[in-house]
Tab-separated table of C-alpha atoms in Angstrom:
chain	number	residue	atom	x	y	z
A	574	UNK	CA	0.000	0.000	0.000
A	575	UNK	CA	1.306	3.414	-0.944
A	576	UNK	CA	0.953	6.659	0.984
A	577	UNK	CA	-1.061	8.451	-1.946
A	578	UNK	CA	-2.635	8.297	-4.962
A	579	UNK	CA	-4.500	10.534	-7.443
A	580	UNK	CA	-6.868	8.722	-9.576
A	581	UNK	CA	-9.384	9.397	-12.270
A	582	UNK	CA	-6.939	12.312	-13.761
A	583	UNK	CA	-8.562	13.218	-17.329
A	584	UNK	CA	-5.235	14.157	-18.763
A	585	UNK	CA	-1.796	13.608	-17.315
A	586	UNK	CA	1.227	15.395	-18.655
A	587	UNK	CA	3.952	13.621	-17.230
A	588	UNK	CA	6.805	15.460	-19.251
A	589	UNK	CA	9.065	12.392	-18.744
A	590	UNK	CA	11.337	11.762	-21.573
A	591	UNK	CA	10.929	8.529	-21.639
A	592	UNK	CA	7.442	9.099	-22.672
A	593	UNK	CA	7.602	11.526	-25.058
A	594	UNK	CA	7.589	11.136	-28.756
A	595	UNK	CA	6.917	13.103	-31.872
A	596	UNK	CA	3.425	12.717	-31.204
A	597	UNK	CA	3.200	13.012	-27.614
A	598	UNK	CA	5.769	15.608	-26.534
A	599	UNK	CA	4.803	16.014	-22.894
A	600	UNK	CA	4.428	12.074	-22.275
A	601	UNK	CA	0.345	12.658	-21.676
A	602	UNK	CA	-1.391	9.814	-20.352
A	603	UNK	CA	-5.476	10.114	-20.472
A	604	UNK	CA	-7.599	8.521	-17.731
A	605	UNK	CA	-4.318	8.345	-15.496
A	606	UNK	CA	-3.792	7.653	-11.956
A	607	UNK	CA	-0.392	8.513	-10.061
A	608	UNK	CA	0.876	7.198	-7.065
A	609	UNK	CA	3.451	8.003	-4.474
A	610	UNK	CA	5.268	6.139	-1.513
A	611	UNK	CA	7.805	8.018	0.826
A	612	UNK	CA	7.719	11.316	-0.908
A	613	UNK	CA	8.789	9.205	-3.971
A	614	UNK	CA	6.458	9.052	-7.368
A	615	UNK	CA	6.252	5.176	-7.439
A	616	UNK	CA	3.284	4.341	-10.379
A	617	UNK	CA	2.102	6.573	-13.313
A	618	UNK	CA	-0.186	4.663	-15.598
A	619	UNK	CA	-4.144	3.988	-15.899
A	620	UNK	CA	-6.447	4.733	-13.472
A	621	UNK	CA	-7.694	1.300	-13.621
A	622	UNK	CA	-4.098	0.137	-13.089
A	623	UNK	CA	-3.935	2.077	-9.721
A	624	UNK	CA	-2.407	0.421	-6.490
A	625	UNK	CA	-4.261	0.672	-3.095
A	626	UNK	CA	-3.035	3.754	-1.080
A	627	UNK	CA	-3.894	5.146	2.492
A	628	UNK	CA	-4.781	8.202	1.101
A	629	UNK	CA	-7.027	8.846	-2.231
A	630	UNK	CA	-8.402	11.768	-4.453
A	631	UNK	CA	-10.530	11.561	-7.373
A	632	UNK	CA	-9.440	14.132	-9.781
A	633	UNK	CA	-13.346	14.112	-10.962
A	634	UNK	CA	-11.393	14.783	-14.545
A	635	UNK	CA	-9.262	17.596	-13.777
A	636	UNK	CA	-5.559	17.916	-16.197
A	637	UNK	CA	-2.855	16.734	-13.381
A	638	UNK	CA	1.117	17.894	-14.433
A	639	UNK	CA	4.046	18.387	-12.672
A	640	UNK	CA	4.613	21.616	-10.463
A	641	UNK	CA	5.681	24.503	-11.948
A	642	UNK	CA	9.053	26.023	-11.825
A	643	UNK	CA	10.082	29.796	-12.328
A	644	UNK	CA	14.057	29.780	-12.753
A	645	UNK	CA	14.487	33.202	-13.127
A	646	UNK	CA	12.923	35.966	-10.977
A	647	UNK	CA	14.093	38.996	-9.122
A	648	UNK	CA	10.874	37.858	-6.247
A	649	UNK	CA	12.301	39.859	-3.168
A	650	UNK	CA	12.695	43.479	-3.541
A	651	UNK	CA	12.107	47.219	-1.917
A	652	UNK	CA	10.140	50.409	-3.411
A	653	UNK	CA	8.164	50.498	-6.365
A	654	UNK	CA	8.803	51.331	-10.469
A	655	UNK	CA	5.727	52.355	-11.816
A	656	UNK	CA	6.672	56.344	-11.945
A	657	UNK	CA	9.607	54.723	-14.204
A	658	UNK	CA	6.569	52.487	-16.532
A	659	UNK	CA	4.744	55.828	-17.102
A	660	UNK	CA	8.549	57.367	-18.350
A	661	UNK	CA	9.060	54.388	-20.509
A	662	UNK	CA	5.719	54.399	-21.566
A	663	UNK	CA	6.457	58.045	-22.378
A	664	UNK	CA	9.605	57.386	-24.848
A	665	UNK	CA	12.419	56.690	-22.227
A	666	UNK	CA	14.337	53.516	-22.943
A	667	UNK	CA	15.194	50.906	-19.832
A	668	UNK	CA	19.192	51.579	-20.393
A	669	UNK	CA	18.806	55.602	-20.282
A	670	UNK	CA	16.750	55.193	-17.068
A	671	UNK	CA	19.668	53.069	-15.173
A	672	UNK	CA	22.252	55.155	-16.634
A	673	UNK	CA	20.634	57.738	-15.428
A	674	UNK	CA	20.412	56.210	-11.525
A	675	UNK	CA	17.284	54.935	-12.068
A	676	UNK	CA	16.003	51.162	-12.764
A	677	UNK	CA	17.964	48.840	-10.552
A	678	UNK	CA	19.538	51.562	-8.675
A	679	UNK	CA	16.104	52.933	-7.593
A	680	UNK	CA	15.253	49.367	-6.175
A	681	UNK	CA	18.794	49.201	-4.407
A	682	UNK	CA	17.984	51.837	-2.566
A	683	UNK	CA	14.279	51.182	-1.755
A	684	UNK	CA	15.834	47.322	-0.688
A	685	UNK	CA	18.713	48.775	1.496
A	686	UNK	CA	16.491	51.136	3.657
A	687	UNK	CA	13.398	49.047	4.068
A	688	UNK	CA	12.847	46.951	7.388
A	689	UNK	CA	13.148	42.946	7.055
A	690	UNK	CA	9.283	43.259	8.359
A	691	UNK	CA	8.505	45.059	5.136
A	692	UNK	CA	10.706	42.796	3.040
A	693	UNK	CA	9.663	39.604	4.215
A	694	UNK	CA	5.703	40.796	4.192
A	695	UNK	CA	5.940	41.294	0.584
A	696	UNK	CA	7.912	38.873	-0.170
A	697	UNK	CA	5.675	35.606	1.430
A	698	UNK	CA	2.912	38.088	-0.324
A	699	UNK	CA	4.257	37.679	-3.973
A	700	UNK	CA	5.248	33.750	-3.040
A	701	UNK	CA	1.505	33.033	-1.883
A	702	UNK	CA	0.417	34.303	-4.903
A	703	UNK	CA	2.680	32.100	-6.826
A	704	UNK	CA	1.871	28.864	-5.121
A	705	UNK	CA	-2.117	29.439	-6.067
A	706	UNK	CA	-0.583	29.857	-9.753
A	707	UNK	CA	0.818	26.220	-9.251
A	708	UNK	CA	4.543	27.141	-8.778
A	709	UNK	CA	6.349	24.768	-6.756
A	710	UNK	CA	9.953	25.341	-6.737
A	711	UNK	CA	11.190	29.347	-7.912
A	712	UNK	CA	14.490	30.931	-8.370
A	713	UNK	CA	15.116	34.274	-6.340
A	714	UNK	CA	17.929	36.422	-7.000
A	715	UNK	CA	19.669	38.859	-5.026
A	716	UNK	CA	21.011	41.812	-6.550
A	717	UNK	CA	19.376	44.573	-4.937
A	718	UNK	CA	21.902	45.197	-2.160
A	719	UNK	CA	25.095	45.440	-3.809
A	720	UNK	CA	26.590	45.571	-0.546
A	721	UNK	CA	27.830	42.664	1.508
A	722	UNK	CA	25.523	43.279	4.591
A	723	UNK	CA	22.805	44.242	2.641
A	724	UNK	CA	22.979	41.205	-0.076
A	725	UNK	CA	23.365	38.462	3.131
A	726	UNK	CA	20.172	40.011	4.874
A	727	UNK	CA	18.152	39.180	1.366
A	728	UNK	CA	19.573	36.141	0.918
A	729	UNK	CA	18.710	35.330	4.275
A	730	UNK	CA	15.285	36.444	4.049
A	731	UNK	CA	14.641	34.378	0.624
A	732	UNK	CA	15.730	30.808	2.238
A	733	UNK	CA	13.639	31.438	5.539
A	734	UNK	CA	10.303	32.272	4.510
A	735	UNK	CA	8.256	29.310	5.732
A	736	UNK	CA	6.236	28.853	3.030
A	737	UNK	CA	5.526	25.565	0.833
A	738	UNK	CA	7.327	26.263	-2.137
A	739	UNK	CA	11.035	26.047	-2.814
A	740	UNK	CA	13.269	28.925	-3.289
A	741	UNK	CA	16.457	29.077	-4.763
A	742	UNK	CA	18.490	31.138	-3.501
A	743	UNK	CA	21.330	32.995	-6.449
A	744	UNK	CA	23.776	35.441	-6.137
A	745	UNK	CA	23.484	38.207	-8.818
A	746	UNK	CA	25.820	40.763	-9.532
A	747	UNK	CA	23.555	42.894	-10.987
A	748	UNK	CA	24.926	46.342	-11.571
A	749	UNK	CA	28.184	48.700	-10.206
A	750	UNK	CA	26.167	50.970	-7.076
A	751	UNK	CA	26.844	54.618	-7.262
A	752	UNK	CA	28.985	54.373	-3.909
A	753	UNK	CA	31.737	51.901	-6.743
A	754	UNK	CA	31.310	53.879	-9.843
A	755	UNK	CA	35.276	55.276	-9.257
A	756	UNK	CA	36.082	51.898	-8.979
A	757	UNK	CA	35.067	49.100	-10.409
A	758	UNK	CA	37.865	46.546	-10.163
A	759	UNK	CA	36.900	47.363	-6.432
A	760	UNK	CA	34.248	46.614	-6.673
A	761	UNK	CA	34.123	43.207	-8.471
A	762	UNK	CA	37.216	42.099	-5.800
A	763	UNK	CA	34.189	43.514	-3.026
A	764	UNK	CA	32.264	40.690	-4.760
A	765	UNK	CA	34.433	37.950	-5.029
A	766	UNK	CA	36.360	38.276	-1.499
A	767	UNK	CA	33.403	39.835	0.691
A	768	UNK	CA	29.925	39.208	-0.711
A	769	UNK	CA	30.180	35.784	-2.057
A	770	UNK	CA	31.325	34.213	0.884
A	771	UNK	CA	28.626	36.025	3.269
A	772	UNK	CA	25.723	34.532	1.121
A	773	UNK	CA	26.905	31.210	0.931
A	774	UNK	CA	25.057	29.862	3.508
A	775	UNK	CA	21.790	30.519	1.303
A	776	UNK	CA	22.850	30.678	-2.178
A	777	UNK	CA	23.297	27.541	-4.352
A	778	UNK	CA	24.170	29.508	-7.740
A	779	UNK	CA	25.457	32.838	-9.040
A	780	UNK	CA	24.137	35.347	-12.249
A	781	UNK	CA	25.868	38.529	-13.765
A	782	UNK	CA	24.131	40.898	-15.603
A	783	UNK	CA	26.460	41.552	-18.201
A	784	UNK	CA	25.510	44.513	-20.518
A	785	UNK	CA	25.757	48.243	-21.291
A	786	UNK	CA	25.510	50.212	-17.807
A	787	UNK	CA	26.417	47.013	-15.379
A	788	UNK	CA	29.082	44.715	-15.751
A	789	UNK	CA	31.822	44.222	-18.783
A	790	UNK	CA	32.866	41.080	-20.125
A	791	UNK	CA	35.820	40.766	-18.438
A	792	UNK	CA	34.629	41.536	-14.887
A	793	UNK	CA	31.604	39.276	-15.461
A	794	UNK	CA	33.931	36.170	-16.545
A	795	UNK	CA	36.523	36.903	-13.454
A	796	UNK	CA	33.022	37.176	-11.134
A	797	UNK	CA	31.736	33.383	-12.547
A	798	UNK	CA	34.760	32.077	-12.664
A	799	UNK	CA	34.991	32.731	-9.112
A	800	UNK	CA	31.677	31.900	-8.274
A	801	UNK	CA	32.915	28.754	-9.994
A	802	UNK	CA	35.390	27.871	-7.851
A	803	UNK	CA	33.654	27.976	-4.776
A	804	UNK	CA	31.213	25.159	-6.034
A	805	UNK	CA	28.526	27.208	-7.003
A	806	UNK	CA	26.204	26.791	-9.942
A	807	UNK	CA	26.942	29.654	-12.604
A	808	UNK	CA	24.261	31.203	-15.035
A	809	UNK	CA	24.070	34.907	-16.478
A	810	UNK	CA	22.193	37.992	-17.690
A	811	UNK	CA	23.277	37.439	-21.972
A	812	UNK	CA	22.955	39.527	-24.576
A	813	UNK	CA	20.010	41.137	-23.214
A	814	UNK	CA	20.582	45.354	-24.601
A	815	UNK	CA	23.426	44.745	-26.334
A	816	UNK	CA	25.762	41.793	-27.488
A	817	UNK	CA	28.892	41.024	-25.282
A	818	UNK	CA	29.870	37.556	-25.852
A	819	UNK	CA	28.754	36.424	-22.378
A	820	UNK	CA	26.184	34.116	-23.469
A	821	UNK	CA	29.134	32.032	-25.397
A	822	UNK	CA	31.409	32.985	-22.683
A	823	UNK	CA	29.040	31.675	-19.330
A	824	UNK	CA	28.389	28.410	-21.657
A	825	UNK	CA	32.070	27.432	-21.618
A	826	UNK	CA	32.617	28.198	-18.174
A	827	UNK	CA	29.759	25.344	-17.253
A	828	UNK	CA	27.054	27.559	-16.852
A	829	UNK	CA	22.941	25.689	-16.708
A	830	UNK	CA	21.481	28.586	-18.270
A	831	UNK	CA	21.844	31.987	-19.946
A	832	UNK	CA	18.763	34.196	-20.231
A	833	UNK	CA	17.540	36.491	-22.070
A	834	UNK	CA	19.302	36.291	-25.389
A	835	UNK	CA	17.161	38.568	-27.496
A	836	UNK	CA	20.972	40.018	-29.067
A	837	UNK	CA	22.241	36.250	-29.520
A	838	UNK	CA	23.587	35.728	-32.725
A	839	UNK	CA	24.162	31.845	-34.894
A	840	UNK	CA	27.568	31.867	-33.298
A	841	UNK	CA	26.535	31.702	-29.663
A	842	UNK	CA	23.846	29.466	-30.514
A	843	UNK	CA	25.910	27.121	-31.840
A	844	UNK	CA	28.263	27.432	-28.504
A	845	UNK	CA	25.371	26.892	-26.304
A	846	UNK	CA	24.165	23.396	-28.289
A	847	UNK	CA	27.882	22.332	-27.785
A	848	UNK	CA	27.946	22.708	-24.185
A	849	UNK	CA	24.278	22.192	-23.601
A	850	UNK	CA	23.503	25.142	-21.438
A	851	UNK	CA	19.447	25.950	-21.307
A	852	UNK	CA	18.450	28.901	-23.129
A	853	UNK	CA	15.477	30.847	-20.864
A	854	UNK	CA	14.273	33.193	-22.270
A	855	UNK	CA	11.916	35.878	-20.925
A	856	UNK	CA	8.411	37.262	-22.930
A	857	UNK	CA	7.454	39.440	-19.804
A	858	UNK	CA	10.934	41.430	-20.227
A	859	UNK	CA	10.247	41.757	-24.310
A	860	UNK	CA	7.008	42.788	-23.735
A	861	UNK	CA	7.365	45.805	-20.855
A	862	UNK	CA	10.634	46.923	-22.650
A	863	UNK	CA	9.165	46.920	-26.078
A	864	UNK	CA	12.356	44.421	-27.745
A	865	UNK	CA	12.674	41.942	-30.455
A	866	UNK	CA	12.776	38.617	-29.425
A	867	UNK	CA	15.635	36.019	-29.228
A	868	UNK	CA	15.965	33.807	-32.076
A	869	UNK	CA	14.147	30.863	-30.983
A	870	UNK	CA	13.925	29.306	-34.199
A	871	UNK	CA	17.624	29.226	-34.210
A	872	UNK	CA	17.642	27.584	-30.596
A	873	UNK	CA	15.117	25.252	-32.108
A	874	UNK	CA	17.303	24.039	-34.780
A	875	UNK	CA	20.067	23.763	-32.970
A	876	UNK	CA	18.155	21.894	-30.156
A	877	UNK	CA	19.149	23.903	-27.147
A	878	UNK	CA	16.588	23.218	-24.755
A	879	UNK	CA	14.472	26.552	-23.761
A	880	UNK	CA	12.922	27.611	-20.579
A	881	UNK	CA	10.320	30.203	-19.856
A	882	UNK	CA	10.481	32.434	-16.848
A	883	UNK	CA	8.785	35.610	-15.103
A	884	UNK	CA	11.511	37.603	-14.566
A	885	UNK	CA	9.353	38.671	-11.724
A	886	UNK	CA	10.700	42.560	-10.703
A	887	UNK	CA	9.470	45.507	-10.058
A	888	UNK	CA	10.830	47.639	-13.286
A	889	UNK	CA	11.601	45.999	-16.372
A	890	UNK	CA	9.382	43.013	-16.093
A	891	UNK	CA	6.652	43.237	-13.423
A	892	UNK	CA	4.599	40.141	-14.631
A	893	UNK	CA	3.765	37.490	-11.263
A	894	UNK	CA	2.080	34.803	-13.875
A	895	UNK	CA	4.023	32.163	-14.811
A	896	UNK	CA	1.098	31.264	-17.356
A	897	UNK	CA	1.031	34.411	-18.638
A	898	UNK	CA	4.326	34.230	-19.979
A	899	UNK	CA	4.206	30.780	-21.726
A	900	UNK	CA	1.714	32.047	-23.459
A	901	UNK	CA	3.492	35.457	-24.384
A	902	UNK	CA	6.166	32.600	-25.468
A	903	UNK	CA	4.145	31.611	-27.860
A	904	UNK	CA	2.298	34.744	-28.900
A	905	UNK	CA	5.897	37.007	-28.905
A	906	UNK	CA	8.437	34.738	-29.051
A	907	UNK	CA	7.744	32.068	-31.634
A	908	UNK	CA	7.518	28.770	-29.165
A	909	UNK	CA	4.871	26.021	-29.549
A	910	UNK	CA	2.368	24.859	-26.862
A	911	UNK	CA	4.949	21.785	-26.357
A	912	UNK	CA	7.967	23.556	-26.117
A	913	UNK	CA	5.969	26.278	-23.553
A	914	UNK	CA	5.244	23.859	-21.502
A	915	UNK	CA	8.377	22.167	-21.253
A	916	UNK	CA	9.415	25.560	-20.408
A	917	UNK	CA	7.836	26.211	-17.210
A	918	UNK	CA	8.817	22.194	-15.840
A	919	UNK	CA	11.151	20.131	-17.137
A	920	UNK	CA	13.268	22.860	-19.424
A	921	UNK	CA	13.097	25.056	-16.332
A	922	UNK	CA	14.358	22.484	-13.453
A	923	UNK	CA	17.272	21.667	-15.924
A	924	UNK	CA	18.122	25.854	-15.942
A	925	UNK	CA	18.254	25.666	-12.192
A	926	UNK	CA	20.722	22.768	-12.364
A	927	UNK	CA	18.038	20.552	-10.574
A	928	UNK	CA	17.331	17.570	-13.631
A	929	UNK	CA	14.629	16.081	-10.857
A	930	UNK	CA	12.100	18.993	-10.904
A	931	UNK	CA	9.768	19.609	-13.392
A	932	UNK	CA	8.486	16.093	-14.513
A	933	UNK	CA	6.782	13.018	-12.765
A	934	UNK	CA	7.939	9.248	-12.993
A	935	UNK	CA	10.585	7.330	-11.581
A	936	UNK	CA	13.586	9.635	-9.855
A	937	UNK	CA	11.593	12.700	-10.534
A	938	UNK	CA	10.300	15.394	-7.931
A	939	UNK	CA	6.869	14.653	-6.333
A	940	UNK	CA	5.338	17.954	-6.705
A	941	UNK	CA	2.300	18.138	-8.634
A	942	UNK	CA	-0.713	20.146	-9.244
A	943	UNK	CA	-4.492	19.298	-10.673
A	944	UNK	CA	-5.960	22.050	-12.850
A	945	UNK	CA	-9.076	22.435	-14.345
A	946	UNK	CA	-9.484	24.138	-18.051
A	947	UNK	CA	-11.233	27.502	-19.305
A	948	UNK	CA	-15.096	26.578	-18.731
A	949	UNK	CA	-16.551	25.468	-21.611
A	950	UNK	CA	-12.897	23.805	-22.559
A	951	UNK	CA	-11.876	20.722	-23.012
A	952	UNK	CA	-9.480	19.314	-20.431
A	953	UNK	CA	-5.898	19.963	-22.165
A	954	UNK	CA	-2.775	21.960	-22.124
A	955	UNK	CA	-3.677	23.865	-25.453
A	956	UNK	CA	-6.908	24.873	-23.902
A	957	UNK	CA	-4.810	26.477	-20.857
A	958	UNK	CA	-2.353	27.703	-22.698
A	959	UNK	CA	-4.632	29.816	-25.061
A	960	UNK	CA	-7.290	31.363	-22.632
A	961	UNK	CA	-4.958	33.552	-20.296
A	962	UNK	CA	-6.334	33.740	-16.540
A	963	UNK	CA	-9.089	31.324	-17.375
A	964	UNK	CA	-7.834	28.104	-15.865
A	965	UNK	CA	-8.094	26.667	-11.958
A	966	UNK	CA	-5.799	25.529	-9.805
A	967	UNK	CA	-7.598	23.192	-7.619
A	968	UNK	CA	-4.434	21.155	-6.007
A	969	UNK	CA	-1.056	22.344	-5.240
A	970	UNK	CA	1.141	18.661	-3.885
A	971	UNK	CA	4.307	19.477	-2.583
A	972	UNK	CA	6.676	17.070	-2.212
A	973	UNK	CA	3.788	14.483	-2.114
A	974	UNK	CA	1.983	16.671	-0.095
A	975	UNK	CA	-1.513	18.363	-0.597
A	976	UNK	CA	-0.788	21.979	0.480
A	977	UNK	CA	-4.040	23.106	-0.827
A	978	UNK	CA	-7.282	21.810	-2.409
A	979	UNK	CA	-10.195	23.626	-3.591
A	980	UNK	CA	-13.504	22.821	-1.778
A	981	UNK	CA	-15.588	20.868	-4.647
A	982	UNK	CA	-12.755	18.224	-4.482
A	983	UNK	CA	-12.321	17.428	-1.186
A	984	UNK	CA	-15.537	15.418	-1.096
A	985	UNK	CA	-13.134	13.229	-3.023
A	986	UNK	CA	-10.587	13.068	-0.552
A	987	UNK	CA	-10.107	10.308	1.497
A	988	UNK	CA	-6.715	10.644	4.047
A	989	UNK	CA	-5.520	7.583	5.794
């Protein structure tokens, strides 16, 4: 007898590789049961086919699919942008608002002089929210202390929230503070020697945002290479404004990811297929900031594996719906349903450097959440995918779990 299982599942999209085919990208299974024993998944299959469990819940025909995964968000920050959306909106471009002290260093200084109380209320705030979207597991940078004390207190403050969703924690160097600007080789030592090592009680990766206005090639390599060697994942801000090489650059060095990429060119592509880093890319940024988008059709044929993320902050991409943006993906950036999807699980667990999340069969994660489609739809991922905000979250499972269920299924639930 296993500890749960979740039976009479319309349509479930296991994204497990071993399931997929041409036909049946996301390994869907129709009238599907799953089960799990020990926090493990330990049957996928028919509903029919499903072992006894101490715990039961009909589905009543709802779409069940692995928990969603956000690898790339900015989720913990001070102060508020939208006087700098009504400038943009107005004719001024992102880059001329941070050059001009604005942007991230606005945010720096809203982060540094708010209370951990304020913080921390708005941060389990925007996490809450994400959790009734059906995100299990999301990345958090920091980034918006640029100074040692201030970047441990945020990094501290995104590993101790208490909530039931994963965070994970990554260092970003995100820009040169005004306090630097005389010296930036200071600066990036200030990183390496000082800041680093104070956040790596809570930090499992590190990101530089590499571009005109933060850091140069050069600094960004020495900064990952570092990061590096103190046996911490490596990703990076690439070719975002303007091309630097980074994206090619951050591939070599090891790095899981490098987002953004709407500057990219054939020649990094072809880098990033060699070394097979994940390509995220990020609709809610190429929407707010007006851009082109990255050549995804040149990812495609090259097969880098893409991911889809928020880019939750409070300027440049202020979007908190995951399913939002895989549908921008699609809408702005070229993807298909498939590869949308993939995006926000499997595609995105592999960014973070965690192969586990994202998917559901044996050695997978065992978070997992039921939805039900737009009314009037029929009960599939193209359905969800088209009608944005229209879909239901009506179970969140973490770690074979049920954090939350929505009343008309509990009728259904039987706990042993």
């Amino acid at each position: 007898m296993v500890d749960l299982c979740i039976y009479n599942i319309s349509a479930l999209y296991t994204m497990d590789p071993s399931l997929s085919s041409p036909d049946n990208p996301l390994g869907k299974i129709s009238n599907a049961a799953i089960a799990f024993d020990k926090h493990k998944v330990v049957f996928v299959g028919s509903s029919t086919d499903a072992p006894t469990a101490r715990s039961r819940l009909d589905a009543q025909q709802s779409i069940l699919m692995p928990g969603l995964v956000d690898c790339h968000t900015h989720t913990l920050y001070g102060g508020s942008r939208s006087t700098e959306f009504a400038a943009r909106l107005a004719g001024a471009s992102y880059a001329e608002i941070l050059e001009n002290g604005g942007g991230i260093h606005s945010t720096v200084n809203a982060t540094r002089n708010s209370s951990e109380t304020t913080l921390m209320n708005a941060f389990k705030e925007r996490l809450t929210q994400m959790i009734h979207k059906g995100v299990t597991t999301v990345e958090v940078k920091g980034g918006y202390g640029l100074s040692t004390e201030s970047e441990a207190r945020v990094h501290r403050l995104i590993k101790t929230h208490g909530l039931p969703i994963s965070t994970v924690g990554t260092f970003l160097a995100h820009t040169i503070p005004v306090e630097w600007q005389s010296d930036r080789a200071g600066f990036v030592e200030n990183i390496i020697h000082e800041q680093l090592p104070a956040c790596m009680e809570w930090i499992v990766a590190a990101d530089v945002y590499c571009d005109r206005g933060a850091f140069t090639l050069d600094e960004s390599i020495q900064i990952l290479e570092a990061a590096k060697n103190m046996g911490l994942k490596i990703r990076a801000h690439a070719e975002q404004v303007s091309h630097t090489g980074i994206a090619a650059a951050a591939a070599r060095l090891g790095a899981t990811t490098v987002d953004h990429l709407e500057r990219c060119t054939e020649e990094d592509i072809s880098v990033l297929s060699e070394c097979g880093t994940v390509a995220t890319i990020l609709p809610g940024a190429q929407l707010y900031l007006k851009d082109t988008p990255p050549p995804t059709a040149l990812l495609r044929e090259a097969g880098v594996p893409m991911a889809v993320a928020t880019d939750l902050n409070p300027g440049s991409s202020p979007i908190h719906d995951l399913w939002t943006c895989a549908t921008l993906s699609c809408l702005v950036q070229g993807l298909t349903i498939p590869e949308a999807i993939l995006g926000i699980t499997r595609h995105a667990g592999r960014a973070l450097g965690f192969p586990h999340l994202g998917w559901l069969g044996s050695g997978s994660s065992s978070d997992c959440i039921l939805l039900r489609p737009p009314p009037g739809e029929p009960p599939i991922l193209e359905s969800v995918i088209q009608h944005i905000g229209a879909k239901k979250i009506v179970m969140v499972a973490k770690n074979a779990r049920i954090m939350s269920l929505s009343h008309h299924l509990r009728s259904g639930f039987q706990e042993g």
